[in-house]
Coordinates of C-alpha atoms in Angstrom, one line a residue:
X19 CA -31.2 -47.6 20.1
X20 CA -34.4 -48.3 18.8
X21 CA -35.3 -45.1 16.3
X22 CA -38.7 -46.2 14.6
X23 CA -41.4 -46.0 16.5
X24 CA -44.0 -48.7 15.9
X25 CA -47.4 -47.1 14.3
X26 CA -49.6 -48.4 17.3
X27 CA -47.9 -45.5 19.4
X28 CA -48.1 -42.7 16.8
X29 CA -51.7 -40.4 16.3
X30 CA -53.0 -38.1 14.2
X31 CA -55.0 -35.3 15.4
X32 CA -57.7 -32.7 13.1
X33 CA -58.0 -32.7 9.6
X34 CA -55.2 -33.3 6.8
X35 CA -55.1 -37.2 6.8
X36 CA -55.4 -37.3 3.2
X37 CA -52.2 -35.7 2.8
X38 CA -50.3 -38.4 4.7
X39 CA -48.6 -40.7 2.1
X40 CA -49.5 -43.8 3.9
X41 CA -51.7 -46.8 3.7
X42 CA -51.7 -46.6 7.5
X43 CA -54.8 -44.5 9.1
X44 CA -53.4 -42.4 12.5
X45 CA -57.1 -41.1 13.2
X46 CA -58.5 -41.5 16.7
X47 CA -60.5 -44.1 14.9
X48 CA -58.5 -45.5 12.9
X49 CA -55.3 -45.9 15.7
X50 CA -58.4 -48.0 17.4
X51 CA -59.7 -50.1 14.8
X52 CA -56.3 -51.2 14.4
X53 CA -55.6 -52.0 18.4
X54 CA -58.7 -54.4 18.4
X55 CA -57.4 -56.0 15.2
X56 CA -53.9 -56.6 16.6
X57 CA -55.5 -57.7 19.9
X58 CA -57.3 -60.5 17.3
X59 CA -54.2 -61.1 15.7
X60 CA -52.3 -62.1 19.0
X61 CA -55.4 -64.0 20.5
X62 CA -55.4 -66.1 17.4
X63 CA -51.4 -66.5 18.1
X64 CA -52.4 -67.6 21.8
X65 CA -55.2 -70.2 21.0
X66 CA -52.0 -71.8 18.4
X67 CA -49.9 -71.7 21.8
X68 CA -52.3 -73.3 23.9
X69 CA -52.7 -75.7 21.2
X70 CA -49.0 -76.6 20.8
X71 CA -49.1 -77.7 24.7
X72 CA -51.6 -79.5 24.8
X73 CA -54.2 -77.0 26.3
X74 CA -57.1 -77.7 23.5
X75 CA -60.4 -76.4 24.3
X76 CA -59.5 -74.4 27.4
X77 CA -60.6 -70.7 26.4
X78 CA -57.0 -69.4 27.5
X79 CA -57.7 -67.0 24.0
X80 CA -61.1 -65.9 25.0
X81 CA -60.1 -62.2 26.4
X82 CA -56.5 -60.5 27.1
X83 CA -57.4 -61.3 30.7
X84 CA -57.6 -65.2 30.1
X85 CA -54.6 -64.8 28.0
X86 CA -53.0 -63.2 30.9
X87 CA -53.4 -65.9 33.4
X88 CA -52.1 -68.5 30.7
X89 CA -49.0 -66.3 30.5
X90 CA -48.6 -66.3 34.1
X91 CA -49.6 -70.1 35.1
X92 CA -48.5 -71.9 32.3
X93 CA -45.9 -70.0 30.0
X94 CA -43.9 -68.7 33.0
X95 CA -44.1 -71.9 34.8
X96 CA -42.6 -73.6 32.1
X97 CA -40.0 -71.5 31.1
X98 CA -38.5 -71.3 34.7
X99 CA -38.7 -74.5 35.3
X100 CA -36.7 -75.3 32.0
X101 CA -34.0 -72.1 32.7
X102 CA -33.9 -74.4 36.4
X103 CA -32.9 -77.8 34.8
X104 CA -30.6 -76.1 32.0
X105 CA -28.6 -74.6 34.9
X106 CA -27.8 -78.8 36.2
X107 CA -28.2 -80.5 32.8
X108 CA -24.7 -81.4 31.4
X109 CA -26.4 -82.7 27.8
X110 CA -24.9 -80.9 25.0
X111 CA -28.6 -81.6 23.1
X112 CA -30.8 -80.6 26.5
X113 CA -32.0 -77.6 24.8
X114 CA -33.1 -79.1 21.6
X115 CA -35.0 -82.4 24.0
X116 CA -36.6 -80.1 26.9
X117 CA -37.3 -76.9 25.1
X118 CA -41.0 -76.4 26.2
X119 CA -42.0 -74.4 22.9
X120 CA -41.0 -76.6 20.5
X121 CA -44.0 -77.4 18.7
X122 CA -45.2 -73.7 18.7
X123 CA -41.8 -72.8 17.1
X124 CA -41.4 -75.4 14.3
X125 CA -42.5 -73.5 11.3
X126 CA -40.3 -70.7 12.9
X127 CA -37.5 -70.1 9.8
X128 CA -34.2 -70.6 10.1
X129 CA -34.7 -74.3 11.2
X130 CA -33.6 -76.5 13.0
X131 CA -33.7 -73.9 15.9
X132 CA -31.6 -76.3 17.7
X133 CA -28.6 -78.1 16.7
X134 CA -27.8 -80.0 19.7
X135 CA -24.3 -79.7 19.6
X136 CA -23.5 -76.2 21.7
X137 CA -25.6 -76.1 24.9
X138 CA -25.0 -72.7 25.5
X139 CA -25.6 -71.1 21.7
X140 CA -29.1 -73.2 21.7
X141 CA -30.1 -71.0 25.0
X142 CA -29.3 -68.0 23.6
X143 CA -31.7 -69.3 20.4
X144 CA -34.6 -70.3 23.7
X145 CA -34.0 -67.1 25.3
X146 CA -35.1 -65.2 21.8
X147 CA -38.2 -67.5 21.2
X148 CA -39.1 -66.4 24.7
X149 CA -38.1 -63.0 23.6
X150 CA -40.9 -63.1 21.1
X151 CA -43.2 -64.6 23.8
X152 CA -43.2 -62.0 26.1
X153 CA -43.5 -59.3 23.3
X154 CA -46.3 -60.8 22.1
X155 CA -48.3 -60.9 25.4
X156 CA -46.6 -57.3 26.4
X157 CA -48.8 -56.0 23.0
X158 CA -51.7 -57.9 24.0
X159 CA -51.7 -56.3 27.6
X160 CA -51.5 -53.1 25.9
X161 CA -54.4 -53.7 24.2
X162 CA -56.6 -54.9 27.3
X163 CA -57.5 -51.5 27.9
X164 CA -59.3 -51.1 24.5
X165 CA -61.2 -54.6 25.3
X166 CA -62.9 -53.3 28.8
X167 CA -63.6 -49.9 27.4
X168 CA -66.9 -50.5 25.3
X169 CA -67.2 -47.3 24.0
X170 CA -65.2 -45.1 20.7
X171 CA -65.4 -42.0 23.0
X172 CA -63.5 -43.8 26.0
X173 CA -60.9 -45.8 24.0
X174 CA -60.0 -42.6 22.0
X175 CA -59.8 -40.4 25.3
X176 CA -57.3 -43.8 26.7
X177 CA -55.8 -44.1 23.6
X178 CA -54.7 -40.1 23.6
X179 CA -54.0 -39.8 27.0
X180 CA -52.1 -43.3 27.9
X181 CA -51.3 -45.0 25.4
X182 CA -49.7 -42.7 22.5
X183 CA -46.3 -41.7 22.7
X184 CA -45.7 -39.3 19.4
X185 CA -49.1 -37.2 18.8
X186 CA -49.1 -34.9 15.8
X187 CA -51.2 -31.9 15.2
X188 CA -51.3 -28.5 13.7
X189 CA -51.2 -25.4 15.8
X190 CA -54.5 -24.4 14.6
X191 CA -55.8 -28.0 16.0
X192 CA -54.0 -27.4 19.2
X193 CA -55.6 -24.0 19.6
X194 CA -59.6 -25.3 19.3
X195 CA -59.2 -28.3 21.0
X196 CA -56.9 -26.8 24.1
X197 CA -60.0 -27.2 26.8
X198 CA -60.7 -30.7 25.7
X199 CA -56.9 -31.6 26.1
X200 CA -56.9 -29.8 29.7
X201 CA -60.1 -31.4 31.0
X202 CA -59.0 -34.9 29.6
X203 CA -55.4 -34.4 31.3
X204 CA -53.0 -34.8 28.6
X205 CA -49.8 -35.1 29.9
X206 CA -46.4 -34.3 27.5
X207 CA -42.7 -34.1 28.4
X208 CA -41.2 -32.9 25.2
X209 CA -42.7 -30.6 22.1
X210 CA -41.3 -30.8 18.5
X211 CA -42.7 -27.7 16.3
X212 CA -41.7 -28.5 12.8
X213 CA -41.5 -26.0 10.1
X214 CA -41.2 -23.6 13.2
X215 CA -39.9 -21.1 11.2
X216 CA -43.4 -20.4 9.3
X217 CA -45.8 -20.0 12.3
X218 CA -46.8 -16.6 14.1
X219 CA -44.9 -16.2 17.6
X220 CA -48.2 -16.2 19.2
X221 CA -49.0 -19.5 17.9
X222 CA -45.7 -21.1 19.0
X223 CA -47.0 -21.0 22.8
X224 CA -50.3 -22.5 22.4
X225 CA -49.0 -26.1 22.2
X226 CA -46.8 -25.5 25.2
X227 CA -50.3 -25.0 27.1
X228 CA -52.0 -28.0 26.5
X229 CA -51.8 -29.4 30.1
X230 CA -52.6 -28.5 33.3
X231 CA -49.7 -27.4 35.6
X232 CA -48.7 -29.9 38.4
X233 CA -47.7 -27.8 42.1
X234 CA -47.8 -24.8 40.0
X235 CA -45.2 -25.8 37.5
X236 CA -45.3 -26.5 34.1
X237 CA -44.5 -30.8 33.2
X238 CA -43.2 -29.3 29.9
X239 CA -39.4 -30.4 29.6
X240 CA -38.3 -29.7 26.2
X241 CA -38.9 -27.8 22.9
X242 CA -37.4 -28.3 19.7
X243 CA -37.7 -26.2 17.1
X244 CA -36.9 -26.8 13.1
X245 CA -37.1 -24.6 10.6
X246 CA -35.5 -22.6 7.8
X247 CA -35.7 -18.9 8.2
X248 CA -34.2 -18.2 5.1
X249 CA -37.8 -19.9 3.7
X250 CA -41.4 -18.2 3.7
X251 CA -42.3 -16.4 6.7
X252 CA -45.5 -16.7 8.4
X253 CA -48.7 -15.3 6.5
X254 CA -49.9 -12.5 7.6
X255 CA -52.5 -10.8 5.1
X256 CA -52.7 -7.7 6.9
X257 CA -50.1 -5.3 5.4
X258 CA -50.2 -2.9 8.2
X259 CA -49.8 -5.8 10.4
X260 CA -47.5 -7.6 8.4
X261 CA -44.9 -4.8 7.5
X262 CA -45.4 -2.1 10.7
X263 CA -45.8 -4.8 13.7
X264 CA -43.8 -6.8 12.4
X265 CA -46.3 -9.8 12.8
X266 CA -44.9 -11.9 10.1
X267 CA -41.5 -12.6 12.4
X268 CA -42.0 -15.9 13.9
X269 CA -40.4 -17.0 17.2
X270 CA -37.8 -18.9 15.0
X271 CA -36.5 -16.1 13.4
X272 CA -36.5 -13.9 16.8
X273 CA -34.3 -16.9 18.6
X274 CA -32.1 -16.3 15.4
X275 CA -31.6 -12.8 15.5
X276 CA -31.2 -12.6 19.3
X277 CA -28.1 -14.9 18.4
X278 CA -29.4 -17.7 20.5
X279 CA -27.3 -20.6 19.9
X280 CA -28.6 -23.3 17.2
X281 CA -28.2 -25.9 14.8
X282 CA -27.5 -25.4 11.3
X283 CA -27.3 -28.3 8.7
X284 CA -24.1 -28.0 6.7
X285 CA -25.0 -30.7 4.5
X286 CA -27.8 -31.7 2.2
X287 CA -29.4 -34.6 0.8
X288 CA -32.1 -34.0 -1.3
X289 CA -31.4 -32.8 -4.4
X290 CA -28.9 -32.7 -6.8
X291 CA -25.7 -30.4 -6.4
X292 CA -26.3 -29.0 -9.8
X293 CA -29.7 -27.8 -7.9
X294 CA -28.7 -27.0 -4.8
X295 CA -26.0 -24.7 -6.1
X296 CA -29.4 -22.1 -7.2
X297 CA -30.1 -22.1 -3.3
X298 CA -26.9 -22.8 -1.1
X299 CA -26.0 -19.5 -1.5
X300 CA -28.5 -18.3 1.2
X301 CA -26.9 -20.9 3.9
X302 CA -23.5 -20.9 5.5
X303 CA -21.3 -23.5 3.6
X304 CA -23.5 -25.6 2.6
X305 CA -22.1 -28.6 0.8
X306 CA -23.6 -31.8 0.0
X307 CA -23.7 -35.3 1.3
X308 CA -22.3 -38.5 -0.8
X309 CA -25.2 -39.4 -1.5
X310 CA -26.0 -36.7 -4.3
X311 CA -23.1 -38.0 -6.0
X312 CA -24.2 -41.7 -7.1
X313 CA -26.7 -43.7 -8.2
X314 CA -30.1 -41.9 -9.4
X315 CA -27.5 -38.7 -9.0
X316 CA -25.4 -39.6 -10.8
X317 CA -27.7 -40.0 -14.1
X318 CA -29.5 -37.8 -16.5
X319 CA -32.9 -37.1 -16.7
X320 CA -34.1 -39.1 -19.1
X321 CA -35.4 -37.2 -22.2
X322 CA -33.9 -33.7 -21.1
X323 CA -30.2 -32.7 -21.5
X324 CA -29.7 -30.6 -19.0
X325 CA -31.0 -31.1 -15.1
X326 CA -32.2 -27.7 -15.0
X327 CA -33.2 -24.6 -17.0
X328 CA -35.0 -21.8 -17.2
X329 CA -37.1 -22.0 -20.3
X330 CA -37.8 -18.4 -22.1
X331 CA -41.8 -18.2 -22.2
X332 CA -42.8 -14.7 -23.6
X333 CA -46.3 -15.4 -22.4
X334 CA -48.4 -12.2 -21.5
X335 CA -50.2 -12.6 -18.3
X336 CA -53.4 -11.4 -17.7
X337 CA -55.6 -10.4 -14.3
X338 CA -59.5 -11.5 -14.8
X339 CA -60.0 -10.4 -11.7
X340 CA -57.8 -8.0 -9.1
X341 CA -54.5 -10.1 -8.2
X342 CA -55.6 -13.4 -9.7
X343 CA -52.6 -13.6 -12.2
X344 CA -52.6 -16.0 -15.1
X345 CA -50.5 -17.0 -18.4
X346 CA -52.1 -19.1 -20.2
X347 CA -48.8 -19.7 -23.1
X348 CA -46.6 -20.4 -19.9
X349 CA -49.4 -23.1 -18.4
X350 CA -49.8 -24.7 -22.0
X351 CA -46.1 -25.2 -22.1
X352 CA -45.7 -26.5 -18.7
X353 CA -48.4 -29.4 -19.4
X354 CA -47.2 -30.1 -22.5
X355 CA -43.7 -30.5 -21.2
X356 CA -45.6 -33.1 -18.5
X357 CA -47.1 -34.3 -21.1
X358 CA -44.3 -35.5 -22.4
X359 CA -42.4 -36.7 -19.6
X360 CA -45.2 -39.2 -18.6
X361 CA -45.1 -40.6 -22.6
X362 CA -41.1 -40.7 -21.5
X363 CA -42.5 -43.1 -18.6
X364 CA -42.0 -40.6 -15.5
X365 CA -44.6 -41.9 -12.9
X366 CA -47.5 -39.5 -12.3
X367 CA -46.3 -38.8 -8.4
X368 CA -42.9 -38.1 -8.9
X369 CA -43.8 -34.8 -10.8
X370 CA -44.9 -31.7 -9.2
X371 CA -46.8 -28.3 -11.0
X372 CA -45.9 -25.9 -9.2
X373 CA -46.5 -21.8 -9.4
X374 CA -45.5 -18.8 -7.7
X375 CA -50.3 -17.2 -7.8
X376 CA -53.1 -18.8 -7.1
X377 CA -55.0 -17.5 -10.4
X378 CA -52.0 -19.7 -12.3
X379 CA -52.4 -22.8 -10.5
X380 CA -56.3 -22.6 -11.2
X381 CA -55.6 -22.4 -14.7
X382 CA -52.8 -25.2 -14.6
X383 CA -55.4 -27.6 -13.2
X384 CA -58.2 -26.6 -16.0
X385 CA -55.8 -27.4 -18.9
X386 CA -54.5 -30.9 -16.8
X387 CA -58.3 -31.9 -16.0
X388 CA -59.0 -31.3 -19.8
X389 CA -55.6 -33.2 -21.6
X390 CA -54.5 -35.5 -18.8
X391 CA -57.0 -36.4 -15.9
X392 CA -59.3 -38.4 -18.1
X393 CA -56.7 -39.5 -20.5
X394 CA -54.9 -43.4 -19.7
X395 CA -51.6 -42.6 -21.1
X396 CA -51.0 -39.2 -19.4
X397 CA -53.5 -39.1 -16.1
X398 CA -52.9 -36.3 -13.2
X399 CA -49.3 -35.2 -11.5
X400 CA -49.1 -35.7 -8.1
X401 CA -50.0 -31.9 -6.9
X402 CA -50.5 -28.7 -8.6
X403 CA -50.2 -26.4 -6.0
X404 CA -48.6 -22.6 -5.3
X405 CA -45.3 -22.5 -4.0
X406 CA -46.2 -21.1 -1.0
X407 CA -48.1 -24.0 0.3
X408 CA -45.5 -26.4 -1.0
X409 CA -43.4 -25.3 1.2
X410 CA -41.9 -27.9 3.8
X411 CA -43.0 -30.8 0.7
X412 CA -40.5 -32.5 -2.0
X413 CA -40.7 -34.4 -5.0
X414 CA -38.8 -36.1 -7.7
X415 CA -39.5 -33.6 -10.6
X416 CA -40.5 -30.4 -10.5
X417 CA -41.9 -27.8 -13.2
X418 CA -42.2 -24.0 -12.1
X419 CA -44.4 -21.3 -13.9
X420 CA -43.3 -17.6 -12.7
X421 CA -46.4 -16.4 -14.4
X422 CA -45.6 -12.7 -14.4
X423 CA -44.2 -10.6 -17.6
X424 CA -44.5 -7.2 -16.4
X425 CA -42.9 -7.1 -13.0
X426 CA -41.1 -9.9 -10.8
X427 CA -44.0 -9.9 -8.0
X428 CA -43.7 -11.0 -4.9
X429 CA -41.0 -13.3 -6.1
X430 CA -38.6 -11.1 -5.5
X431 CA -39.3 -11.9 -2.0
X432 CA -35.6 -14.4 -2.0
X433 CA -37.5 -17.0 0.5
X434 CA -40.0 -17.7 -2.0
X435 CA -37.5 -18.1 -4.7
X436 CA -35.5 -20.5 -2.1
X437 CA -38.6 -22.6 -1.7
X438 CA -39.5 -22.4 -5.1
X439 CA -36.2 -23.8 -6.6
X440 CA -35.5 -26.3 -3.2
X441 CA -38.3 -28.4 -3.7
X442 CA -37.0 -30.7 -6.7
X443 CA -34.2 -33.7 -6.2
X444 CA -33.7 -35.1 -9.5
X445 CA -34.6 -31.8 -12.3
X446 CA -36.4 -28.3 -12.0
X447 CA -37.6 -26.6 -15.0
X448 CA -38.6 -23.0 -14.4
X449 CA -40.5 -21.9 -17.1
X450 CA -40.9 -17.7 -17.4
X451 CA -40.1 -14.5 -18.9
X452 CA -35.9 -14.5 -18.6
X453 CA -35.4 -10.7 -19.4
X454 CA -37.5 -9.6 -16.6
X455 CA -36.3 -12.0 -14.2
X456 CA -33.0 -12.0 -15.0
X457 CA -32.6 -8.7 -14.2
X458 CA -33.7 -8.5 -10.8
X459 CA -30.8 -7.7 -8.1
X460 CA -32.5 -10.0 -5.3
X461 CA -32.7 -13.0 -8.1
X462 CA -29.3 -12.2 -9.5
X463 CA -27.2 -15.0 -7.3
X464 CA -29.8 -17.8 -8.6
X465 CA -29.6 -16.7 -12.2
X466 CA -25.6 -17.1 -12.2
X467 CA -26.1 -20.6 -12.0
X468 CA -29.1 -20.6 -14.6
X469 CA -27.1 -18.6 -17.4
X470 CA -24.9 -21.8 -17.7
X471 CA -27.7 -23.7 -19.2
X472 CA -29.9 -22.7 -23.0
X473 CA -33.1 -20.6 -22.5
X474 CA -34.6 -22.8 -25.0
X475 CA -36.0 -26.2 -23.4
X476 CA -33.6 -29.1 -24.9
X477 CA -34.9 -32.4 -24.9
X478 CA -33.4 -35.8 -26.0
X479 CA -36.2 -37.6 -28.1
X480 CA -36.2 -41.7 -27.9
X481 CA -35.1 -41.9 -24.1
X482 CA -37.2 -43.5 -21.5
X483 CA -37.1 -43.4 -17.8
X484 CA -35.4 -45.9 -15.7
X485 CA -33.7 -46.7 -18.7
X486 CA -31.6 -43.7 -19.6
X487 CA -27.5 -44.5 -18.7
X488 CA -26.3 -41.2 -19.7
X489 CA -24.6 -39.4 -16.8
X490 CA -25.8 -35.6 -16.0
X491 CA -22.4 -34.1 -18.1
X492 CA -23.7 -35.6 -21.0
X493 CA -26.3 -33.7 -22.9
X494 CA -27.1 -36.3 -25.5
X495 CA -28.6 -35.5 -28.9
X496 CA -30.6 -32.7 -28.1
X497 CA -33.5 -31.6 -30.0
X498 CA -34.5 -27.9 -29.3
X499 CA -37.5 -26.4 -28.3
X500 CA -37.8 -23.0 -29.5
X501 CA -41.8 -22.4 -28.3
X502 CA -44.8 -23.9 -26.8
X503 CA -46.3 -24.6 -29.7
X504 CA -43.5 -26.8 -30.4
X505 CA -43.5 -28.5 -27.5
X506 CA -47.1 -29.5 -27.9
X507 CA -46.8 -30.8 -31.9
X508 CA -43.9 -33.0 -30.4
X509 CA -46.7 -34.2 -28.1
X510 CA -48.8 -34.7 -30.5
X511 CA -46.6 -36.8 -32.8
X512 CA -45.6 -39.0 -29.5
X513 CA -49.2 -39.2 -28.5
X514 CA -50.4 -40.5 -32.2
X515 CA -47.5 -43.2 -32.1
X516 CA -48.6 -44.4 -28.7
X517 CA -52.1 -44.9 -30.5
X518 CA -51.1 -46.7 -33.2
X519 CA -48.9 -48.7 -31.2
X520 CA -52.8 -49.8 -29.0
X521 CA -54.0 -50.4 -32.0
X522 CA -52.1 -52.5 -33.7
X523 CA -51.2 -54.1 -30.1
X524 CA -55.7 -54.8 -29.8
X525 CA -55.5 -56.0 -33.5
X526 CA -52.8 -58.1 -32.8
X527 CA -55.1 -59.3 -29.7
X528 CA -58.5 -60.0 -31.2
X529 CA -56.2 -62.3 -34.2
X530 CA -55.0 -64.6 -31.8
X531 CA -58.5 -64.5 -30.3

């Protein structure tokens, strides 16, 4: 069973194609482009077939529809007349003398394709080189289409009606572009809302009604839906809304508290189970996979002791204007700390900002845009970004600001504190006011994993990553942190050895020179 689809089948609809981490473009445009350069790529294939028998100069690579009629006259001709005399021919060698392709094949690797010595294993051998064949013209039949339509407009309407198989969009998409999909008769058999859990109940229907019925009766076959209600509901900014209608129940969360049957996971794989012990608590035994146990697992984070703590920040946060929360202490520690993972050689993308307000993650960004952006040795992470829209999104490494220091917020929501602290595989480091979270009833289950580790950031100077062999029970020589201020004259001193170490490295340079 064939489980990867191949990109040529797979679209991406409305905007967010930035936030694909892929080279590949899934646009209507860009799903195109790349049909008419895979039909060049298999025409150019064709003229080297046509070539290899003999057929020089005859066009059969001018169009898919010349290439056609070479399949069919010359390419099938030859190949049944060659399964025809295999079936009589008694040579042990017929295979390697007759094969039609052989020239077309003989940069193939694995050579020789045929050894001549088992009549019957050589076939098998033909039968995959004429395997290849017929894929190859089977793709360049499937892009004829885009050849004879000569406008973008008609091979995007083909190309999203025919020819893709998996077609991704948000609801929102699905919602403003409903009449165009009905009038251009999109046709779908199966539905996959993902992150079902976090999308109103009314919006879970509209892309089940994306196509017209046929004899009164929807084509629709199957819907799968996968989510995690124990993660953030659907937002619903409306607090009369929200809180009296209910509004903010999605139709995941409804199916679950009906007791409809489902599927729950009782295994995970992304993090850590140091980690996942601060969230497996909300989910019926779950346990973890072997996976978590070796390799990467299995090691320390280089330059840390510990692969998780919550670090004491007495910070005082402050509202310049209604709701738009800020600490500045705990977002000076938090990019000093990055700070000094990327001098600890952590790549850029596997380390994630993240914070629980919107004012915060502003304020997060100015002090990275003024230490790190511009800066060669330190440069951007890969997001800053609230918890809230994190949510469904993982990385390597992640550092959490709670921001607050007079009351928990809406943290004490336990779905945003399960996103918050699920997001991370390899090492979290929440960084906050302990007292006041600590004492919260609805955080208490997280925080007894968290009192096993120092409120005071530990770090293990001299370690660098990818090369670090501790394992994650040893804490190393730990140097403490007791402050912010700390953190960022350790920076400092790390930061002014990296300079001398360019200088004397371009001095070293310009002598030879």
């Amino acid at each position: 069973l064939q489980r990867d689809v191949p990109a040529q089948y797979m679209l991406r609809l409305g905007q967010g194609e930035a936030d694909l981490d892929t080279e590949l473009n899934f646009t209507r445009q860009g799903r195109v482009n790349a049909m008419l350069a895979q039909r060049l790529e298999i025409l150019a294939e064709v003229e080297k077939l046509a070539d290899s028998l003999g057929l020089v100069g005859e066009d059969v690579a001018y169009t898919c529809e010349t290439a056609g009629y070479f399949w069919k006259i010359h390419i099938l001709a030859k190949w049944e007349k060659f399964t025809a005399d295999f079936a009589a021919a008694e040579d042990a060698a017929f295979v390697q003398k007759s094969f039609p392709f052989n020239d077309y094949f003989a940069n193939a690797p694995n050579q020789p394709l045929f050894l001549g010595k088992d009549k019957e294993e050589d076939y098998k051998r033909a039968k995959g080189c004429m395997r290849h064949l017929r894929v190859m013209f089977t793709s360049l039949e499937e892009c004829r289409a885009f050849e004879l339509l000569r406008t973008t407009g008609d091979r995007s309407e083909y190309l999203l009606t025919k020819h893709a198989k998996i077609i991704a969009m948000t609801c929102t998409h699905a919602a403003l572009k409903r009449h165009d999909f009905i009038k251009q008769s999109l046709r779908y058999d199966n539905l996959v809302i993902e992150e079902g859990a976090q999308i109103l109940e009314i919006e879970s229907f509209i892309p089940m009604l994306l196509q017209k019925n046929e004899d009164g009766h929807s084509r629709l076959k199957r819907v799968v839906m996968i989510g995690d209600h124990n993660q953030l509901p659907p937002v619903v900014k409306h607090m009369a809304f929200q809180k009296y209608c209910n509004m903010d129940q999605s139709m995941f969360t409804r199916f679950v508290r009906l007791g409809t049957p489902y599927m729950q996971l009782d295994a995970q794989g992304r993090a850590r189970s140091e980690i996942a012990k601060l969230y497996n608590w909300r989910y019926t035994n779950l346990g973890d996979l072997p996976n978590t146990q070796t390799g990467a697992y299995a090691l320390a984070n280089a330059g840390f002791s510990h692969p998780l703590q919550f670090v004491d920040v007495r910070g005082e946060e402050s509202t310049p204007t209604a709701f738009f929360y800020q600490n500045l202490e705990e977002a000076e520690y938090i990019v000093s700390v990055y700070q000094y993972m990327r001098m600890c050689g952590y790549p850029a993308e596997k380390i994630t900002i993240l914070t629980t307000y919107n004012g915060q993650k502003n304020l997060i960004r100015d002090v990275v845009n003024q230490r790190c952006t511009n800066h060669p040795l330190f440069g951007a992470p890969a997001k800053v970004e609230t918890v809230d829209k994190y949510q469904g999104q993982q990385n390597d490494f992640v550092l959490l600001s709670l921001v607050r220091s007079k009351t928990v917020g809406h943290l004490r929501d336990v779905r945003r504190l399960v996103v918050a602290l699920s997001r991370a595989r390899f090492g979290v480091y929440v960084f906050g006011n302990y007292g006041l979270f600590s004492d919260c009833f609805e955080l208490k289950r997280a925080f007894e994993v968290i009192k096993q580790y120092p409120t005071s950031l530990e770090i293990c100077l001299g370690e660098s990553y990818g090369a670090c062999t501790r394992t994650t029970a040893d804490t190393g020589k730990a140097t403490v942190i007791a402050s912010g201020s700390a953190m960022g004259e350790t920076v400092n001193k790390m930061a002014l050895e990296w300079q001398k170490q360019q200088m004397s490295a371009a001095a070293a340079g310009n002598k030879k020179k």
